[in-house]
CSV table of C-alpha atoms and ligand atoms in Angstrom, one decimal:
chain,number,residue,atom,x,y,z
A,1,UNK,CA,31.5,12.6,-27.0
A,2,UNK,CA,35.1,11.4,-27.6
A,3,UNK,CA,35.7,9.7,-30.9
A,4,UNK,CA,38.8,7.4,-31.3
A,5,UNK,CA,40.0,5.5,-34.3
A,6,UNK,CA,41.8,2.3,-33.6
A,7,UNK,CA,44.2,2.1,-36.5
A,8,UNK,CA,47.3,0.3,-37.8
A,9,UNK,CA,47.6,-0.6,-41.4
A,10,UNK,CA,49.1,-3.9,-40.5
A,11,UNK,CA,46.6,-6.8,-40.2
A,12,UNK,CA,46.5,-9.1,-37.2
A,13,UNK,CA,48.0,-6.6,-34.7
A,14,UNK,CA,45.0,-6.6,-32.4
A,15,UNK,CA,42.9,-3.6,-33.6
A,16,UNK,CA,39.6,-5.5,-33.5
A,17,UNK,CA,40.3,-7.2,-30.2
A,18,UNK,CA,41.1,-3.8,-28.8
A,19,UNK,CA,38.0,-2.1,-30.3
A,20,UNK,CA,35.6,-4.8,-29.0
A,21,UNK,CA,37.1,-5.2,-25.6
A,22,UNK,CA,37.6,-1.5,-24.9
A,23,UNK,CA,34.0,-0.9,-26.0
A,24,UNK,CA,32.7,-3.6,-23.7
A,25,UNK,CA,35.0,-2.5,-20.8
A,26,UNK,CA,33.9,1.2,-21.2
A,27,UNK,CA,30.2,0.1,-21.3
A,28,UNK,CA,30.8,-2.1,-18.2
A,29,UNK,CA,32.2,1.1,-16.5
A,30,UNK,CA,28.9,2.9,-17.3
A,31,UNK,CA,30.1,4.8,-20.3
A,32,UNK,CA,27.7,5.2,-23.2
A,33,UNK,CA,29.6,3.6,-26.0
A,34,UNK,CA,29.3,3.1,-29.8
A,35,UNK,CA,31.5,0.7,-31.7
A,36,UNK,CA,31.8,1.5,-35.4
A,37,UNK,CA,33.0,-1.4,-37.6
A,38,UNK,CA,34.8,0.0,-40.6
A,39,UNK,CA,36.3,-3.3,-41.8
A,40,UNK,CA,34.5,-5.3,-44.5
A,41,UNK,CA,35.6,-8.4,-42.7
A,42,UNK,CA,33.0,-7.6,-40.0
A,43,UNK,CA,35.1,-9.1,-37.2
A,44,UNK,CA,34.2,-6.4,-34.7
A,45,UNK,CA,30.5,-7.0,-35.6
A,46,UNK,CA,30.8,-10.8,-35.0
A,47,UNK,CA,32.9,-10.3,-31.9
A,48,UNK,CA,30.2,-8.1,-30.4
A,49,UNK,CA,27.6,-10.9,-30.9
A,50,UNK,CA,26.0,-9.6,-34.0
A,51,UNK,CA,25.8,-11.9,-37.0
A,52,UNK,CA,27.1,-10.0,-40.0
A,53,UNK,CA,25.5,-12.5,-42.4
A,54,UNK,CA,22.0,-11.6,-41.2
A,55,UNK,CA,22.4,-7.8,-41.5
A,56,UNK,CA,19.7,-5.9,-43.4
A,57,UNK,CA,21.5,-2.7,-43.1
A,58,UNK,CA,25.0,-1.7,-42.1
A,59,UNK,CA,27.6,1.1,-42.0
A,60,UNK,CA,27.8,0.7,-45.8
A,61,UNK,CA,24.4,2.4,-46.4
A,62,UNK,CA,25.2,5.0,-43.8
A,63,UNK,CA,28.4,6.0,-45.6
A,64,UNK,CA,26.5,6.2,-48.9
A,65,UNK,CA,23.8,8.3,-47.0
A,66,UNK,CA,21.1,5.9,-48.0
A,67,UNK,CA,20.0,5.5,-44.4
A,68,UNK,CA,20.7,7.2,-41.0
A,69,UNK,CA,23.1,5.9,-38.3
A,70,UNK,CA,20.0,5.5,-36.1
A,71,UNK,CA,18.5,3.1,-38.6
A,72,UNK,CA,21.7,1.0,-38.9
A,73,UNK,CA,22.9,0.7,-35.4
A,74,UNK,CA,22.3,-2.4,-33.2
A,75,UNK,CA,23.0,-3.2,-29.6
A,76,UNK,CA,25.5,-5.9,-28.6
A,77,UNK,CA,23.5,-8.6,-26.9
A,78,UNK,CA,26.4,-9.3,-24.5
A,79,UNK,CA,28.0,-6.0,-24.0
A,80,UNK,CA,25.6,-3.1,-23.4
A,81,UNK,CA,27.2,-1.0,-26.1
A,82,UNK,CA,25.9,0.0,-29.5
A,83,UNK,CA,27.4,-1.3,-32.8
A,84,UNK,CA,27.3,0.2,-36.2
A,85,UNK,CA,27.9,-3.1,-38.0
A,86,UNK,CA,29.7,-4.1,-41.2
A,87,UNK,CA,29.9,-6.9,-43.6
A,88,UNK,CA,31.2,-7.6,-47.1
A,89,UNK,CA,29.0,-4.9,-48.6
A,90,UNK,CA,31.5,-2.3,-47.2
A,91,UNK,CA,34.2,-3.4,-49.6
A,92,UNK,CA,32.2,-1.8,-52.4
A,93,UNK,CA,32.0,1.5,-50.5
A,94,UNK,CA,35.7,2.1,-51.3
A,95,UNK,CA,34.9,2.4,-55.0
A,96,UNK,CA,31.4,3.9,-54.8
A,97,UNK,CA,32.6,6.8,-52.5
A,98,UNK,CA,35.3,7.9,-54.9
A,99,UNK,CA,33.1,10.2,-57.0
A,100,UNK,CA,30.9,11.5,-54.2
A,101,UNK,CA,31.1,14.9,-52.4
A,102,UNK,CA,33.0,15.1,-49.1
A,103,UNK,CA,33.6,11.4,-49.5
A,104,UNK,CA,36.1,11.2,-46.5
A,105,UNK,CA,33.7,13.1,-44.2
A,106,UNK,CA,30.8,10.7,-44.4
A,107,UNK,CA,31.3,9.0,-41.0
A,108,UNK,CA,32.0,12.3,-39.3
A,109,UNK,CA,28.7,13.7,-40.7
A,110,UNK,CA,26.7,10.7,-39.5
A,111,UNK,CA,28.2,10.9,-36.0
A,112,UNK,CA,27.6,14.6,-35.7
A,113,UNK,CA,23.9,14.0,-35.3
A,114,UNK,CA,24.5,11.7,-32.3
A,115,UNK,CA,26.8,14.0,-30.3
A,116,UNK,CA,24.6,13.7,-27.2
A,117,UNK,CA,24.0,9.9,-27.4
A,118,UNK,CA,27.5,8.6,-26.4
A,119,UNK,CA,30.5,9.3,-24.2
A,120,UNK,CA,32.8,7.2,-26.4
A,121,UNK,CA,32.8,6.2,-30.0
A,122,UNK,CA,35.4,3.7,-31.1
A,123,UNK,CA,36.1,3.1,-34.8
A,124,UNK,CA,37.6,-0.3,-35.8
A,125,UNK,CA,39.6,0.5,-38.9
A,126,UNK,CA,40.6,-1.9,-41.7
A,127,UNK,CA,44.2,-3.0,-42.2
A,128,UNK,CA,45.0,-0.4,-44.9
A,129,UNK,CA,45.3,3.4,-45.3
A,130,UNK,CA,42.2,3.4,-47.6
A,131,UNK,CA,39.1,5.6,-48.0
A,132,UNK,CA,37.5,3.7,-45.1
A,133,UNK,CA,40.4,4.4,-42.8
A,134,UNK,CA,40.4,8.0,-44.0
A,135,UNK,CA,36.7,8.2,-43.0
A,136,UNK,CA,37.7,6.9,-39.5
A,137,UNK,CA,40.6,9.4,-39.2
A,138,UNK,CA,38.4,12.4,-40.3
A,139,UNK,CA,35.7,11.5,-37.8
A,140,UNK,CA,38.1,11.0,-34.9
A,141,UNK,CA,39.6,13.2,-32.2
A,142,UNK,CA,42.4,10.8,-31.7
A,143,UNK,CA,44.0,7.6,-32.8
A,144,UNK,CA,44.8,4.5,-30.6
A,145,UNK,CA,47.5,2.4,-32.2
A,146,UNK,CA,47.7,-1.2,-31.1
A,147,UNK,CA,51.0,-2.9,-31.7
A,148,UNK,CA,53.0,-6.0,-30.9
A,149,UNK,CA,56.4,-5.6,-29.4
A,150,UNK,CA,58.3,-7.4,-32.1
A,151,UNK,CA,61.3,-6.6,-34.3
A,152,UNK,CA,59.3,-5.2,-37.2
A,153,UNK,CA,56.8,-3.3,-35.0
A,154,UNK,CA,58.3,0.1,-35.8
A,155,UNK,CA,58.4,-0.5,-39.5
A,156,UNK,CA,55.2,0.7,-41.0
A,157,UNK,CA,54.5,2.9,-38.0
A,158,UNK,CA,56.1,5.8,-39.8
A,159,UNK,CA,53.6,5.4,-42.7
A,160,UNK,CA,50.7,5.6,-40.3
A,161,UNK,CA,52.2,8.6,-38.4
A,162,UNK,CA,52.7,10.4,-41.8
A,163,UNK,CA,49.1,9.7,-42.8
A,164,UNK,CA,47.9,11.0,-39.5
A,165,UNK,CA,50.0,14.1,-40.0
A,166,UNK,CA,48.6,14.7,-43.4
A,167,UNK,CA,45.0,14.2,-42.2
A,168,UNK,CA,45.7,16.6,-39.4
A,169,UNK,CA,47.1,19.2,-41.8
A,170,UNK,CA,44.5,19.0,-44.5
A,171,UNK,CA,41.3,17.4,-43.3
A,172,UNK,CA,41.0,17.2,-39.5
A,173,UNK,CA,42.7,19.7,-37.2
A,174,UNK,CA,41.4,17.8,-34.1
A,175,UNK,CA,43.3,14.6,-34.9
A,176,UNK,CA,46.1,13.5,-32.7
A,177,UNK,CA,47.8,10.3,-31.6
A,178,UNK,CA,46.4,9.4,-28.3
A,179,UNK,CA,48.7,6.5,-27.7
A,180,UNK,CA,50.4,3.3,-28.6
A,181,UNK,CA,48.9,0.2,-26.9
A,182,UNK,CA,51.2,-2.7,-26.5
A,183,UNK,CA,49.2,-5.9,-27.1
A,184,UNK,CA,49.9,-9.7,-27.2
A,185,UNK,CA,52.7,-8.9,-24.9
A,186,UNK,CA,54.9,-11.8,-23.6
A,187,UNK,CA,56.9,-10.7,-20.6
A,188,UNK,CA,59.1,-13.7,-20.7
A,189,UNK,CA,60.4,-12.8,-24.2
A,190,UNK,CA,63.6,-10.7,-24.0
A,191,UNK,CA,62.9,-9.1,-27.4
A,192,UNK,CA,59.4,-8.0,-26.4
A,193,UNK,CA,60.8,-6.3,-23.4
A,194,UNK,CA,63.5,-4.6,-25.4
A,195,UNK,CA,61.1,-3.3,-28.0
A,196,UNK,CA,58.7,-2.2,-25.3
A,197,UNK,CA,61.5,-0.2,-23.6
A,198,UNK,CA,62.4,1.3,-27.0
A,199,UNK,CA,58.8,2.4,-27.5
A,200,UNK,CA,58.8,4.1,-24.1
A,201,UNK,CA,62.0,5.9,-24.9
A,202,UNK,CA,60.9,7.1,-28.3
A,203,UNK,CA,57.3,8.0,-27.6
A,204,UNK,CA,57.2,8.8,-23.9
A,205,UNK,CA,53.8,9.3,-22.5
A,206,UNK,CA,52.3,8.5,-25.9
A,207,UNK,CA,52.7,4.9,-24.8
A,208,UNK,CA,49.8,3.7,-22.7
A,209,UNK,CA,50.7,2.4,-19.2
A,210,UNK,CA,48.5,-0.6,-19.7
A,211,UNK,CA,50.1,-3.7,-21.3
A,212,UNK,CA,47.8,-6.2,-22.8
A,213,UNK,CA,49.3,-9.7,-22.5
A,214,UNK,CA,49.0,-12.5,-25.0
A,215,UNK,CA,46.0,-14.4,-23.5
A,216,UNK,CA,44.2,-17.3,-25.2
A,217,UNK,CA,40.9,-16.4,-23.6
A,218,UNK,CA,40.8,-13.1,-25.6
A,219,UNK,CA,41.4,-15.1,-28.8
A,220,UNK,CA,38.6,-17.7,-27.9
A,221,UNK,CA,35.9,-15.1,-27.1
A,222,UNK,CA,35.0,-14.0,-30.6
A,223,UNK,CA,33.9,-17.5,-31.6
A,224,UNK,CA,31.2,-17.2,-28.8
A,225,UNK,CA,30.2,-13.7,-30.0
A,226,UNK,CA,31.1,-12.4,-26.5
A,227,UNK,CA,33.8,-9.7,-25.9
A,228,UNK,CA,36.8,-11.2,-24.0
A,229,UNK,CA,36.3,-8.9,-21.0
A,230,UNK,CA,32.9,-10.5,-20.4
A,231,UNK,CA,33.8,-14.0,-21.6
A,232,UNK,CA,36.2,-14.7,-18.8
A,233,UNK,CA,36.4,-11.7,-16.5
A,234,UNK,CA,39.2,-13.2,-14.4
A,235,UNK,CA,41.5,-13.8,-17.3
A,236,UNK,CA,44.7,-11.7,-17.5
A,237,UNK,CA,43.7,-10.3,-20.9
A,238,UNK,CA,40.2,-9.3,-19.7
A,239,UNK,CA,41.7,-7.5,-16.7
A,240,UNK,CA,44.1,-5.7,-18.9
A,241,UNK,CA,41.4,-4.3,-21.1
A,242,UNK,CA,39.4,-3.2,-18.0
A,243,UNK,CA,42.5,-1.4,-16.8
A,244,UNK,CA,42.9,0.1,-20.2
A,245,UNK,CA,39.3,1.5,-20.1
A,246,UNK,CA,40.1,3.1,-16.8
A,247,UNK,CA,43.3,4.6,-18.3
A,248,UNK,CA,41.2,6.0,-21.2
A,249,UNK,CA,38.5,7.4,-18.9
A,250,UNK,CA,41.3,9.1,-16.8
A,251,UNK,CA,42.9,10.6,-20.0
A,252,UNK,CA,39.7,12.2,-21.3
A,253,UNK,CA,38.9,13.4,-17.8
A,254,UNK,CA,42.2,15.3,-17.8
A,255,UNK,CA,41.3,17.1,-21.0
A,256,UNK,CA,38.2,18.5,-19.4
A,257,UNK,CA,40.0,20.2,-16.6
B,1,ADP,P1,43.4,-6.9,-36.4
B,1,ADP,O1,42.1,-6.4,-36.1
B,1,ADP,O2,44.5,-5.8,-36.2
B,1,ADP,O3,43.6,-7.6,-37.7
B,1,ADP,P2,42.8,-8.9,-34.3
B,1,ADP,O4,42.3,-8.1,-33.2
B,1,ADP,O5,41.8,-9.5,-35.2
B,1,ADP,O6,43.8,-8.0,-35.2
B,1,ADP,O7,43.8,-9.9,-33.8
B,1,ADP,C1,44.5,-10.9,-34.6
B,1,ADP,C2,44.5,-12.2,-34.0
B,1,ADP,O8,45.2,-12.2,-32.7
B,1,ADP,C3,43.1,-12.7,-33.7
B,1,ADP,O9,43.0,-14.1,-33.9
B,1,ADP,C4,42.9,-12.4,-32.2
B,1,ADP,O10,42.0,-13.3,-31.5
B,1,ADP,C5,44.3,-12.6,-31.7
B,1,ADP,N1,44.6,-11.7,-30.5
B,1,ADP,C6,44.5,-10.4,-30.4
B,1,ADP,N2,44.9,-9.9,-29.2
B,1,ADP,C7,45.3,-11.0,-28.5
B,1,ADP,C8,45.8,-11.2,-27.2
B,1,ADP,N3,46.1,-10.2,-26.4
B,1,ADP,N4,46.2,-12.5,-26.8
B,1,ADP,C9,45.9,-13.5,-27.7
B,1,ADP,N5,45.4,-13.4,-28.9
B,1,ADP,C10,45.1,-12.2,-29.3
B,2,MG,MG1,40.4,-6.3,-37.5
């Protein structure tokens, strides 16, 4: 089981879109996949076709160890992958976890019992470096960082990289940056191309080969509760996320050898 946190403390950079579409693309490729929604906004839950307003239980109760992961998970009606859903309740977890034992290890503990159930676990982190994100980083083997190729893209990346280093040093020796994923890419934009080239220069093979273009079909899909890769399979964005799933499967395959 490979566990990846999809993180970037900036909002609106494509974390949730990446989490939902990579989960659906991996599932479509036959990988047993669990998507964990760690954002109180519940966008990954909704985008997977699960109504956050109707949830009886969610990741919130799992983090507080009131119920098990098996009791809280649901299956995406469209996507053939499992979801550990979230809603507003999760905002309270931040405060409620503070005084509890091993507060940053709660998700890791819950996942440990399901080691044999999944090939991939993807964790959609909230736009902050909070206790929730910390739970994601402590549970994960690696971090996938979606980013837009714009002027300020690198600003803030150092905060995230420092946090990942600290977590690696103090809490989770397994953690590493798997890669930077360029999303909402516009090939006709000169600046995008320059920033993209800079990323390749600085980060080398830590930059995924796959480029996800800006594609309106990916943005439309969540309102139908269907992952973009299934909503319009022929769309450029859908195809990019299918290619990205192949790239991820290839990466983890190399580790086994
Ligand atoms: P985050 O989870 O980092 O806040 P989202 O995945 O919710 O970011 O994306 C922010 C907004 O950008 C959403 O409205 C989403 O539909 C849109 N979006 C994300 N990726 C793309 C893309 N490749 N093309 C077009 N729109 C996108
Ligand atoms: Mg999000």
